[in-house]
mmCIF file of C-alpha atoms and ligand atoms in Angstrom:
data_model
loop_
_atom_site.group_PDB
_atom_site.id
_atom_site.type_symbol
_atom_site.label_atom_id
_atom_site.label_comp_id
_atom_site.label_asym_id
_atom_site.label_seq_id
_atom_site.Cartn_x
_atom_site.Cartn_y
_atom_site.Cartn_z
ATOM 1 C CA MET A 1 100.842 87.812 80.221
ATOM 2 C CA LYS A 2 98.410 89.086 77.583
ATOM 3 C CA LYS A 3 98.535 92.891 77.529
ATOM 4 C CA ILE A 4 95.519 94.738 78.951
ATOM 5 C CA PRO A 5 93.938 97.038 76.336
ATOM 6 C CA VAL A 6 93.783 100.661 77.497
ATOM 7 C CA CYS A 7 92.342 103.962 76.371
ATOM 8 C CA VAL A 8 93.739 107.483 76.824
ATOM 9 C CA LEU A 9 91.094 110.149 77.434
ATOM 10 C CA GLY A 10 92.299 113.623 76.499
ATOM 11 C CA ALA A 11 95.050 111.997 74.431
ATOM 12 C CA THR A 12 96.005 115.209 72.624
ATOM 13 C CA GLY A 13 96.762 117.270 75.765
ATOM 14 C CA MET A 14 99.924 117.679 77.788
ATOM 15 C CA VAL A 15 99.123 114.818 80.177
ATOM 16 C CA GLY A 16 97.545 112.729 77.399
ATOM 17 C CA GLN A 17 100.734 112.942 75.324
ATOM 18 C CA LYS A 18 102.791 111.928 78.350
ATOM 19 C CA PHE A 19 100.486 108.901 78.783
ATOM 20 C CA ILE A 20 101.047 107.960 75.163
ATOM 21 C CA GLU A 21 104.808 108.298 75.572
ATOM 22 C CA LEU A 22 104.934 106.270 78.815
ATOM 23 C CA LEU A 23 102.590 103.579 77.500
ATOM 24 C CA SER A 24 104.617 102.900 74.362
ATOM 25 C CA ASN A 25 106.205 99.461 74.827
ATOM 26 C CA HIS A 26 104.635 99.047 78.262
ATOM 27 C CA PRO A 27 104.944 95.389 79.312
ATOM 28 C CA TRP A 28 101.368 95.100 80.682
ATOM 29 C CA PHE A 29 99.265 97.685 78.828
ATOM 30 C CA GLU A 30 98.572 98.417 75.185
ATOM 31 C CA ILE A 31 96.797 101.487 73.789
ATOM 32 C CA THR A 32 93.802 100.455 71.695
ATOM 33 C CA PHE A 33 91.606 103.560 71.892
ATOM 34 C CA ILE A 34 92.256 107.306 72.104
ATOM 35 C CA CYS A 35 89.734 110.068 72.739
ATOM 36 C CA ALA A 36 89.634 113.839 72.816
ATOM 37 C CA SER A 37 87.231 116.740 72.180
ATOM 38 C CA GLU A 38 84.934 117.197 69.204
ATOM 39 C CA LYS A 39 87.517 119.302 67.390
ATOM 40 C CA SER A 40 89.936 116.332 67.312
ATOM 41 C CA GLN A 41 87.480 113.472 66.797
ATOM 42 C CA GLY A 42 87.690 111.624 63.466
ATOM 43 C CA LYS A 43 91.230 112.896 62.815
ATOM 44 C CA LYS A 44 94.397 110.823 62.788
ATOM 45 C CA TYR A 45 96.278 111.432 66.043
ATOM 46 C CA LYS A 46 99.234 112.991 64.204
ATOM 47 C CA ASP A 47 96.911 115.550 62.562
ATOM 48 C CA ALA A 48 95.054 116.503 65.743
ATOM 49 C CA MET A 49 97.946 117.690 67.892
ATOM 50 C CA ILE A 50 101.545 118.852 67.835
ATOM 51 C CA TRP A 51 103.673 116.159 69.484
ATOM 52 C CA ARG A 52 105.545 117.820 72.353
ATOM 53 C CA MET A 53 107.341 114.844 73.893
ATOM 54 C CA ASP A 54 111.092 114.180 73.608
ATOM 55 C CA THR A 55 110.746 110.678 72.171
ATOM 56 C CA PRO A 56 109.406 109.949 68.661
ATOM 57 C CA LEU A 57 105.717 109.111 68.235
ATOM 58 C CA SER A 58 105.154 105.564 66.959
ATOM 59 C CA GLU A 59 103.563 105.079 63.515
ATOM 60 C CA LYS A 60 100.816 102.987 65.084
ATOM 61 C CA ILE A 61 99.621 105.758 67.429
ATOM 62 C CA ALA A 62 100.271 108.517 64.869
ATOM 63 C CA ASN A 63 97.733 106.890 62.550
ATOM 64 C CA MET A 64 95.103 105.993 65.148
ATOM 65 C CA ILE A 65 91.782 107.778 64.769
ATOM 66 C CA ILE A 66 90.630 109.915 67.687
ATOM 67 C CA GLU A 67 87.270 108.752 69.024
ATOM 68 C CA PRO A 68 84.546 110.503 71.007
ATOM 69 C CA CYS A 69 84.768 109.985 74.782
ATOM 70 C CA VAL A 70 82.332 107.072 74.835
ATOM 71 C CA PRO A 71 83.067 103.687 76.439
ATOM 72 C CA SER A 72 83.701 100.757 74.095
ATOM 73 C CA ASN A 73 84.600 97.064 74.316
ATOM 74 C CA LEU A 74 88.058 97.787 72.979
ATOM 75 C CA PHE A 75 89.660 98.539 76.370
ATOM 76 C CA ARG A 76 89.485 97.791 80.122
ATOM 77 C CA ILE A 77 91.368 100.719 81.623
ATOM 78 C CA ALA A 78 90.876 104.400 80.775
ATOM 79 C CA PHE A 79 93.716 106.754 81.670
ATOM 80 C CA SER A 80 92.241 110.227 81.887
ATOM 81 C CA GLY A 81 94.064 113.450 81.056
ATOM 82 C CA LEU A 82 90.788 115.265 80.415
ATOM 83 C CA ASP A 83 90.202 118.922 80.999
ATOM 84 C CA SER A 84 88.479 119.222 84.381
ATOM 85 C CA ASN A 85 85.547 121.085 82.793
ATOM 86 C CA VAL A 86 84.431 117.786 81.238
ATOM 87 C CA ALA A 87 86.269 115.062 83.170
ATOM 88 C CA GLY A 88 83.743 114.606 85.993
ATOM 89 C CA GLN A 89 80.812 113.298 83.965
ATOM 90 C CA ILE A 90 82.837 111.418 81.337
ATOM 91 C CA GLU A 91 84.847 109.544 83.968
ATOM 92 C CA GLU A 92 81.673 108.629 85.833
ATOM 93 C CA ASP A 93 80.045 107.339 82.619
ATOM 94 C CA PHE A 94 83.105 105.200 81.915
ATOM 95 C CA ALA A 95 83.114 103.751 85.447
ATOM 96 C CA LYS A 96 79.368 103.041 85.192
ATOM 97 C CA SER A 97 79.988 101.086 82.019
ATOM 98 C CA GLY A 98 82.501 98.843 83.799
ATOM 99 C CA LYS A 99 85.775 100.604 82.966
ATOM 100 C CA VAL A 100 88.659 101.136 85.366
ATOM 101 C CA VAL A 101 89.225 104.903 85.264
ATOM 102 C CA ILE A 102 92.540 106.291 86.453
ATOM 103 C CA SER A 103 92.210 110.059 86.539
ATOM 104 C CA ASN A 104 94.450 113.096 86.775
ATOM 105 C CA SER A 105 91.595 115.552 87.062
ATOM 106 C CA LYS A 106 90.449 117.221 90.238
ATOM 107 C CA ASN A 107 86.745 116.316 89.872
ATOM 108 C CA HIS A 108 86.535 113.073 91.902
ATOM 109 C CA ARG A 109 89.665 113.388 94.047
ATOM 110 C CA MET A 110 87.862 114.300 97.240
ATOM 111 C CA ASP A 111 84.814 112.008 96.762
ATOM 112 C CA GLN A 112 84.474 109.873 99.857
ATOM 113 C CA ASP A 113 84.592 106.570 98.001
ATOM 114 C CA VAL A 114 87.366 107.515 95.566
ATOM 115 C CA PRO A 115 90.962 106.714 96.489
ATOM 116 C CA LEU A 116 93.469 109.557 96.017
ATOM 117 C CA VAL A 117 96.652 107.563 95.692
ATOM 118 C CA ILE A 118 100.407 107.838 95.394
ATOM 119 C CA PRO A 119 101.366 104.149 95.297
ATOM 120 C CA GLU A 120 104.452 104.454 97.539
ATOM 121 C CA VAL A 121 102.580 106.578 100.093
ATOM 122 C CA ASN A 122 99.062 105.201 100.460
ATOM 123 C CA GLY A 123 98.552 102.238 98.149
ATOM 124 C CA ASP A 124 96.378 100.687 100.888
ATOM 125 C CA HIS A 125 93.712 103.359 100.171
ATOM 126 C CA LEU A 126 92.877 101.505 96.938
ATOM 127 C CA GLU A 127 90.605 99.381 99.185
ATOM 128 C CA LEU A 128 88.082 102.222 98.884
ATOM 129 C CA VAL A 129 87.149 101.091 95.383
ATOM 130 C CA LYS A 130 85.286 98.209 96.995
ATOM 131 C CA THR A 131 82.801 100.766 98.366
ATOM 132 C CA GLN A 132 82.113 102.373 94.982
ATOM 133 C CA LYS A 133 78.673 102.143 93.434
ATOM 134 C CA TYR A 134 79.892 100.999 90.009
ATOM 135 C CA LYS A 135 79.195 97.358 89.251
ATOM 136 C CA ASN A 136 82.459 96.387 87.598
ATOM 137 C CA GLY A 137 84.070 99.747 87.016
ATOM 138 C CA MET A 138 85.912 102.079 89.372
ATOM 139 C CA ILE A 139 87.505 105.507 89.627
ATOM 140 C CA VAL A 140 90.965 105.943 91.109
ATOM 141 C CA THR A 141 92.595 109.366 91.160
ATOM 142 C CA ASN A 142 96.074 110.701 91.598
ATOM 143 C CA PRO A 143 96.708 113.974 93.396
ATOM 144 C CA ASN A 144 97.427 117.451 92.088
ATOM 145 C CA CYS A 145 100.890 117.726 90.507
ATOM 146 C CA SER A 146 102.366 119.868 93.311
ATOM 147 C CA VAL A 147 100.784 117.753 96.015
ATOM 148 C CA ILE A 148 102.436 114.506 94.888
ATOM 149 C CA GLY A 149 106.016 115.666 95.579
ATOM 150 C CA LEU A 150 104.932 117.393 98.784
ATOM 151 C CA ALA A 151 103.097 114.349 100.141
ATOM 152 C CA MET A 152 106.064 112.100 99.292
ATOM 153 C CA ALA A 153 108.411 114.344 101.268
ATOM 154 C CA LEU A 154 105.966 114.591 104.180
ATOM 155 C CA LYS A 155 104.975 110.935 104.544
ATOM 156 C CA PRO A 156 108.215 109.842 106.296
ATOM 157 C CA LEU A 157 107.995 112.873 108.616
ATOM 158 C CA VAL A 158 104.362 112.120 109.447
ATOM 159 C CA ASP A 159 105.210 108.498 110.266
ATOM 160 C CA VAL A 160 108.338 109.144 112.342
ATOM 161 C CA PHE A 161 107.805 112.538 114.021
ATOM 162 C CA GLY A 162 104.242 113.649 113.258
ATOM 163 C CA VAL A 163 103.593 116.944 111.466
ATOM 164 C CA GLU A 164 101.575 119.829 112.911
ATOM 165 C CA LYS A 165 101.889 122.678 110.400
ATOM 166 C CA ILE A 166 103.255 123.323 106.945
ATOM 167 C CA HIS A 167 103.999 126.465 105.032
ATOM 168 C CA VAL A 168 104.697 125.833 101.349
ATOM 169 C CA VAL A 169 105.578 128.118 98.448
ATOM 170 C CA THR A 170 105.461 126.444 95.035
ATOM 171 C CA MET A 171 107.191 127.464 91.790
ATOM 172 C CA GLN A 172 105.270 125.608 89.099
ATOM 173 C CA ALA A 173 106.313 124.905 85.529
ATOM 174 C CA VAL A 174 104.344 126.138 82.513
ATOM 175 C CA SER A 175 103.535 122.587 81.322
ATOM 176 C CA GLY A 176 101.357 122.346 84.431
ATOM 177 C CA ALA A 177 98.889 124.667 82.723
ATOM 178 C CA GLY A 178 98.469 122.317 79.730
ATOM 179 C CA TYR A 179 98.982 123.390 76.142
ATOM 180 C CA PRO A 180 99.047 126.192 75.033
ATOM 181 C CA GLY A 181 98.655 127.198 78.693
ATOM 182 C CA VAL A 182 100.141 130.534 79.745
ATOM 183 C CA SER A 183 101.208 132.799 76.886
ATOM 184 C CA SER A 184 104.960 133.342 76.462
ATOM 185 C CA PHE A 185 104.362 137.104 76.698
ATOM 186 C CA ASP A 186 102.871 136.642 80.157
ATOM 187 C CA ILE A 187 105.412 134.200 81.601
ATOM 188 C CA LEU A 188 108.830 135.160 80.151
ATOM 189 C CA ASP A 189 110.687 137.569 82.449
ATOM 190 C CA ASN A 190 107.930 136.992 84.979
ATOM 191 C CA VAL A 191 106.441 135.134 87.940
ATOM 192 C CA ILE A 192 102.667 134.894 88.228
ATOM 193 C CA PRO A 193 101.577 134.621 91.880
ATOM 194 C CA PHE A 194 98.237 132.961 91.162
ATOM 195 C CA ILE A 195 97.135 129.569 89.808
ATOM 196 C CA SER A 196 93.388 129.182 89.940
ATOM 197 C CA GLY A 197 92.222 126.642 92.558
ATOM 198 C CA GLU A 198 95.770 125.399 93.224
ATOM 199 C CA GLU A 199 96.269 126.618 96.789
ATOM 200 C CA GLU A 200 93.008 124.987 97.901
ATOM 201 C CA LYS A 201 94.206 121.646 96.455
ATOM 202 C CA VAL A 202 97.622 121.915 98.121
ATOM 203 C CA GLU A 203 95.969 122.751 101.436
ATOM 204 C CA THR A 204 93.454 119.866 101.395
ATOM 205 C CA GLU A 205 94.608 116.893 99.293
ATOM 206 C CA PRO A 206 97.605 115.946 101.515
ATOM 207 C CA LEU A 207 95.231 115.506 104.475
ATOM 208 C CA LYS A 208 93.374 112.762 102.598
ATOM 209 C CA ILE A 209 96.519 111.122 101.175
ATOM 210 C CA LEU A 210 98.246 111.045 104.557
ATOM 211 C CA GLY A 211 95.030 109.992 106.300
ATOM 212 C CA THR A 212 94.250 106.536 107.625
ATOM 213 C CA LEU A 213 91.998 103.978 106.007
ATOM 214 C CA CYS A 214 89.461 102.991 108.629
ATOM 215 C CA ASN A 215 86.962 100.383 107.423
ATOM 216 C CA THR A 216 85.373 102.113 104.459
ATOM 217 C CA THR A 217 86.525 105.702 104.934
ATOM 218 C CA ILE A 218 89.673 107.765 105.151
ATOM 219 C CA LEU A 219 90.231 109.626 108.406
ATOM 220 C CA PRO A 220 92.099 112.745 107.274
ATOM 221 C CA TYR A 221 95.484 113.505 108.818
ATOM 222 C CA LYS A 222 95.214 116.456 111.183
ATOM 223 C CA MET A 223 97.578 119.279 110.280
ATOM 224 C CA THR A 224 97.371 122.815 108.935
ATOM 225 C CA ILE A 225 98.807 123.765 105.557
ATOM 226 C CA SER A 226 99.278 127.256 104.180
ATOM 227 C CA ALA A 227 100.199 127.412 100.478
ATOM 228 C CA HIS A 228 101.331 130.090 98.011
ATOM 229 C CA CYS A 229 101.347 128.844 94.411
ATOM 230 C CA ASN A 230 103.315 130.606 91.671
ATOM 231 C CA ARG A 231 103.742 129.991 87.948
ATOM 232 C CA VAL A 232 107.373 130.398 86.847
ATOM 233 C CA ALA A 233 109.198 130.320 83.516
ATOM 234 C CA VAL A 234 110.313 126.664 83.716
ATOM 235 C CA VAL A 235 109.045 124.154 81.132
ATOM 236 C CA ASN A 236 108.811 121.011 83.314
ATOM 237 C CA GLY A 237 109.334 120.384 87.037
ATOM 238 C CA HIS A 238 107.517 121.893 89.996
ATOM 239 C CA MET A 239 109.665 123.203 92.861
ATOM 240 C CA ALA A 240 108.429 123.880 96.387
ATOM 241 C CA CYS A 241 109.983 125.547 99.429
ATOM 242 C CA VAL A 242 108.511 123.875 102.492
ATOM 243 C CA SER A 243 108.620 124.742 106.212
ATOM 244 C CA VAL A 244 107.324 122.174 108.706
ATOM 245 C CA LYS A 245 106.438 122.118 112.371
ATOM 246 C CA LEU A 246 106.908 118.616 113.736
ATOM 247 C CA LYS A 247 105.137 117.017 116.683
ATOM 248 C CA LYS A 248 108.376 115.557 118.097
ATOM 249 C CA ASN A 249 111.866 117.033 118.269
ATOM 250 C CA ALA A 250 114.178 115.926 115.485
ATOM 251 C CA ASN A 251 117.656 116.730 114.230
ATOM 252 C CA SER A 252 118.638 117.088 110.597
ATOM 253 C CA PHE A 253 120.313 113.674 110.467
ATOM 254 C CA ASP A 254 117.128 111.955 111.685
ATOM 255 C CA ILE A 255 114.981 113.835 109.169
ATOM 256 C CA VAL A 256 117.180 112.972 106.193
ATOM 257 C CA GLN A 257 117.430 109.418 107.455
ATOM 258 C CA ALA A 258 113.635 109.185 107.741
ATOM 259 C CA MET A 259 113.099 110.558 104.242
ATOM 260 C CA THR A 260 115.695 108.430 102.503
ATOM 261 C CA SER A 261 115.018 105.127 104.273
ATOM 262 C CA HIS A 262 111.230 105.242 104.026
ATOM 263 C CA TYR A 263 110.680 104.272 100.398
ATOM 264 C CA LYS A 264 111.304 100.955 98.730
ATOM 265 C CA ASP A 265 111.108 100.062 95.048
ATOM 266 C CA LEU A 266 107.590 98.701 94.479
ATOM 267 C CA GLU A 267 109.033 96.544 91.705
ATOM 268 C CA LEU A 268 106.395 97.559 89.195
ATOM 269 C CA PRO A 269 107.211 98.408 85.560
ATOM 270 C CA SER A 270 107.046 102.178 86.224
ATOM 271 C CA SER A 271 108.298 102.340 89.822
ATOM 272 C CA PRO A 272 111.593 104.100 90.510
ATOM 273 C CA LYS A 273 114.303 102.171 92.369
ATOM 274 C CA VAL A 274 114.827 105.208 94.626
ATOM 275 C CA PRO A 275 111.545 107.150 94.892
ATOM 276 C CA LEU A 276 113.032 110.010 96.965
ATOM 277 C CA GLN A 277 116.580 111.331 96.926
ATOM 278 C CA TYR A 278 118.167 113.830 99.303
ATOM 279 C CA PHE A 279 120.888 116.123 97.908
ATOM 280 C CA GLU A 280 123.689 117.367 100.197
ATOM 281 C CA ASP A 281 124.799 120.001 97.651
ATOM 282 C CA GLU A 282 123.036 123.177 98.803
ATOM 283 C CA ARG A 283 122.460 124.319 95.190
ATOM 284 C CA HIS A 284 120.223 121.308 94.557
ATOM 285 C CA PRO A 285 117.605 120.234 93.537
ATOM 286 C CA GLN A 286 117.025 122.187 90.315
ATOM 287 C CA PRO A 287 114.396 121.508 87.616
ATOM 288 C CA LYS A 288 116.915 121.620 84.781
ATOM 289 C CA LEU A 289 119.248 119.121 86.448
ATOM 290 C CA HIS A 290 117.045 116.742 88.380
ATOM 291 C CA ARG A 291 113.485 116.545 86.977
ATOM 292 C CA ASN A 292 114.270 113.511 84.799
ATOM 293 C CA LEU A 293 115.930 111.361 87.462
ATOM 294 C CA GLU A 294 114.524 107.818 87.419
ATOM 295 C CA LYS A 295 112.678 108.715 84.183
ATOM 296 C CA GLY A 296 110.912 111.579 85.955
ATOM 297 C CA MET A 297 109.574 109.406 88.789
ATOM 298 C CA GLN A 298 112.007 110.446 91.522
ATOM 299 C CA VAL A 299 111.243 113.245 93.984
ATOM 300 C CA SER A 300 114.306 115.316 94.908
ATOM 301 C CA VAL A 301 114.774 117.050 98.251
ATOM 302 C CA GLY A 302 117.580 119.307 99.467
ATOM 303 C CA ARG A 303 118.575 122.307 101.582
ATOM 304 C CA LEU A 304 117.245 120.955 104.878
ATOM 305 C CA ARG A 305 117.898 123.578 107.522
ATOM 306 C CA LYS A 306 116.412 125.108 110.682
ATOM 307 C CA CYS A 307 113.374 127.337 110.258
ATOM 308 C CA PRO A 308 113.051 130.238 112.723
ATOM 309 C CA LEU A 309 109.236 130.296 112.290
ATOM 310 C CA LEU A 310 108.405 126.585 112.260
ATOM 311 C CA ASP A 311 110.993 123.831 112.934
ATOM 312 C CA TRP A 312 112.659 122.806 109.656
ATOM 313 C CA LYS A 313 112.625 123.885 106.029
ATOM 314 C CA PHE A 314 113.685 122.293 102.755
ATOM 315 C CA ALA A 315 113.380 122.521 98.963
ATOM 316 C CA LEU A 316 111.771 119.877 96.809
ATOM 317 C CA LEU A 317 111.287 119.094 93.134
ATOM 318 C CA SER A 318 109.139 116.689 91.136
ATOM 319 C CA HIS A 319 108.391 116.315 87.433
ATOM 320 C CA ASN A 320 104.808 117.551 87.092
ATOM 321 C CA THR A 321 103.686 115.594 84.024
ATOM 322 C CA VAL A 322 105.482 112.367 84.997
ATOM 323 C CA ARG A 323 105.567 111.838 88.784
ATOM 324 C CA GLY A 324 102.913 114.547 89.133
ATOM 325 C CA ALA A 325 100.488 113.128 86.562
ATOM 326 C CA ALA A 326 100.784 110.367 83.935
ATOM 327 C CA GLY A 327 103.615 108.443 85.641
ATOM 328 C CA CYS A 328 101.786 108.318 88.959
ATOM 329 C CA ALA A 329 98.556 107.267 87.221
ATOM 330 C CA LEU A 330 100.373 104.488 85.417
ATOM 331 C CA LEU A 331 101.878 103.306 88.688
ATOM 332 C CA ASN A 332 98.399 103.311 90.244
ATOM 333 C CA ALA A 333 97.145 101.079 87.435
ATOM 334 C CA GLU A 334 100.120 98.747 87.832
ATOM 335 C CA LEU A 335 99.474 98.496 91.561
ATOM 336 C CA LEU A 336 95.790 97.746 90.929
ATOM 337 C CA VAL A 337 96.850 94.902 88.627
ATOM 338 C CA LYS A 338 99.443 93.606 91.108
ATOM 339 C CA LYS A 339 96.916 93.657 93.959
ATOM 340 C CA GLY A 340 94.377 91.785 91.837
ATOM 341 C CA TYR A 341 91.752 94.542 91.621
ATOM 342 C CA ILE A 342 91.735 94.662 87.843
ATOM 343 C CA LYS A 343 91.526 90.914 87.473
ATOM 344 C CA GLU A 344 88.463 91.078 89.711
ATOM 345 C CA VAL A 345 86.919 93.659 87.411
ATOM 346 C CA LEU A 346 87.672 91.566 84.359
ATOM 347 C CA LYS A 347 85.655 88.620 85.707
HETATM 348 P P1 NAP B 1 95.442 120.140 78.215
HETATM 349 O O1 NAP B 1 96.803 120.117 77.615
HETATM 350 O O2 NAP B 1 94.630 121.365 78.100
HETATM 351 O O3 NAP B 1 94.612 118.877 77.605
HETATM 352 C C1 NAP B 1 93.223 118.733 77.816
HETATM 353 C C2 NAP B 1 92.697 117.518 77.082
HETATM 354 O O4 NAP B 1 91.276 117.446 77.300
HETATM 355 C C3 NAP B 1 92.895 117.573 75.551
HETATM 356 O O5 NAP B 1 93.173 116.292 75.054
HETATM 357 C C4 NAP B 1 91.530 118.034 75.044
HETATM 358 O O6 NAP B 1 91.243 117.564 73.726
HETATM 359 C C5 NAP B 1 90.619 117.310 76.035
HETATM 360 N N1 NAP B 1 89.296 117.946 76.069
HETATM 361 C C6 NAP B 1 89.013 119.259 76.294
HETATM 362 N N2 NAP B 1 87.676 119.466 76.204
HETATM 363 C C7 NAP B 1 87.109 118.262 75.921
HETATM 364 C C8 NAP B 1 85.783 117.817 75.706
HETATM 365 N N3 NAP B 1 84.743 118.667 75.742
HETATM 366 N N4 NAP B 1 85.572 116.498 75.458
HETATM 367 C C9 NAP B 1 86.600 115.639 75.385
HETATM 368 N N5 NAP B 1 87.894 115.994 75.579
HETATM 369 C C10 NAP B 1 88.140 117.293 75.849
HETATM 370 O O7 NAP B 1 95.509 119.831 79.777
HETATM 371 P P2 NAP B 1 96.594 118.952 80.610
HETATM 372 O O8 NAP B 1 97.619 119.823 81.168
HETATM 373 O O9 NAP B 1 96.964 117.780 79.799
HETATM 374 O O10 NAP B 1 95.708 118.490 81.861
HETATM 375 C C11 NAP B 1 94.740 117.452 81.756
HETATM 376 C C12 NAP B 1 94.156 117.179 83.133
HETATM 377 O O11 NAP B 1 95.186 116.727 84.016
HETATM 378 C C13 NAP B 1 93.550 118.426 83.790
HETATM 379 O O12 NAP B 1 92.424 118.043 84.528
HETATM 380 C C14 NAP B 1 94.679 118.916 84.690
HETATM 381 O O13 NAP B 1 94.214 119.662 85.777
HETATM 382 C C15 NAP B 1 95.307 117.604 85.135
HETATM 383 N N6 NAP B 1 96.735 117.656 85.506
HETATM 384 C C16 NAP B 1 97.631 118.295 84.697
HETATM 385 C C17 NAP B 1 98.990 118.272 85.053
HETATM 386 C C18 NAP B 1 100.045 118.950 84.218
HETATM 387 O O14 NAP B 1 101.205 119.007 84.664
HETATM 388 N N7 NAP B 1 99.739 119.473 83.029
HETATM 389 C C19 NAP B 1 99.393 117.620 86.202
HETATM 390 C C20 NAP B 1 98.445 116.971 86.995
HETATM 391 C C21 NAP B 1 97.121 116.995 86.626
HETATM 392 P P3 NAP B 1 91.398 118.551 72.426
HETATM 393 O O15 NAP B 1 92.863 118.643 72.118
HETATM 394 O O16 NAP B 1 90.637 117.824 71.382
HETATM 395 O O17 NAP B 1 90.796 119.862 72.819
#
């Protein structure tokens, strides 16, 4: 198969760099265009940012020139890691000009005709793109970085027992704030109990993701979520402590069974073989030990026990820039290709 040319919007940022890392040697996609803000435009990539990934940057990308965020004929898909202050309009312009935009930003997530997708959870919601106003282009979004792990843990419970209420406390890594993000003076020896706009996203996005596609709309799942979001001194990997009230009675065996038997390998280049793992060891999961499982695409759950307020509680972990951002976006693009949506757009 000839590789599909792709662009990375916001290529210099935390998510943009992760896109560049994950797209290197991708079997279906090839980076042909990179964009960022005015301050980076016209520079070689290597001179416009400090590479913060663990793997070496290829010579080819290092020497690519950063372009303005304007659509061109040099690519079909645009992966967006743009700052949300500018993402909304730029992504719309790209979709209008016939590009397939896969976004990490909050701007279009809750638009009625925009799918908010975690491929293993609600890949069927991609149907919504057929209702979009763009002639050949489209916008597909992936959820907030804390929501992705949460929704993946909840989906099996929703399907098997039904979920009524959730109380969730997140402990979010500093890379979630981009680069340079929170200053080291503020975060070391500290926990910051506020992340702007985050609790609203955690309380609303899962309702859309877990909702049902009905003709051309998503009927949101009915449940109540209360979220506390905290920034902690971890580099990568968002943790969450979750309490759930279920609609049906369940025992711990049934819950673990539901979570671990629900997901199958989607058999896409970026899909994990085991998307969700349950740990019996009560000290697990931990960011330092488990965030990179399945190349950062696995969600880890542990410490399932009775909750005296709701029914059950557990801990969960997911890698925020991989499963929670660039990795999920890449998987969305792969699923679009597999389902034939991108071929359609290429016609
Ligand atoms: P970041 O490190 O601050 O990167 C922002 C990117 O946007 C940079 O490439 C920056 O380019 C570019 N940019 C800023 N202003 C621009 C403008 N006026 N025109 C064009 N490009 C502009 O942020 P991030 O953490 O990567 O997050 C990117 C997006 O993903 C955000 O919407 C964020 O909410 C979302 N997200 C982040 C995570 C995470 O874990 N970090 C997870 C999920 C979703 P310059 O370098 O040239 O300024």
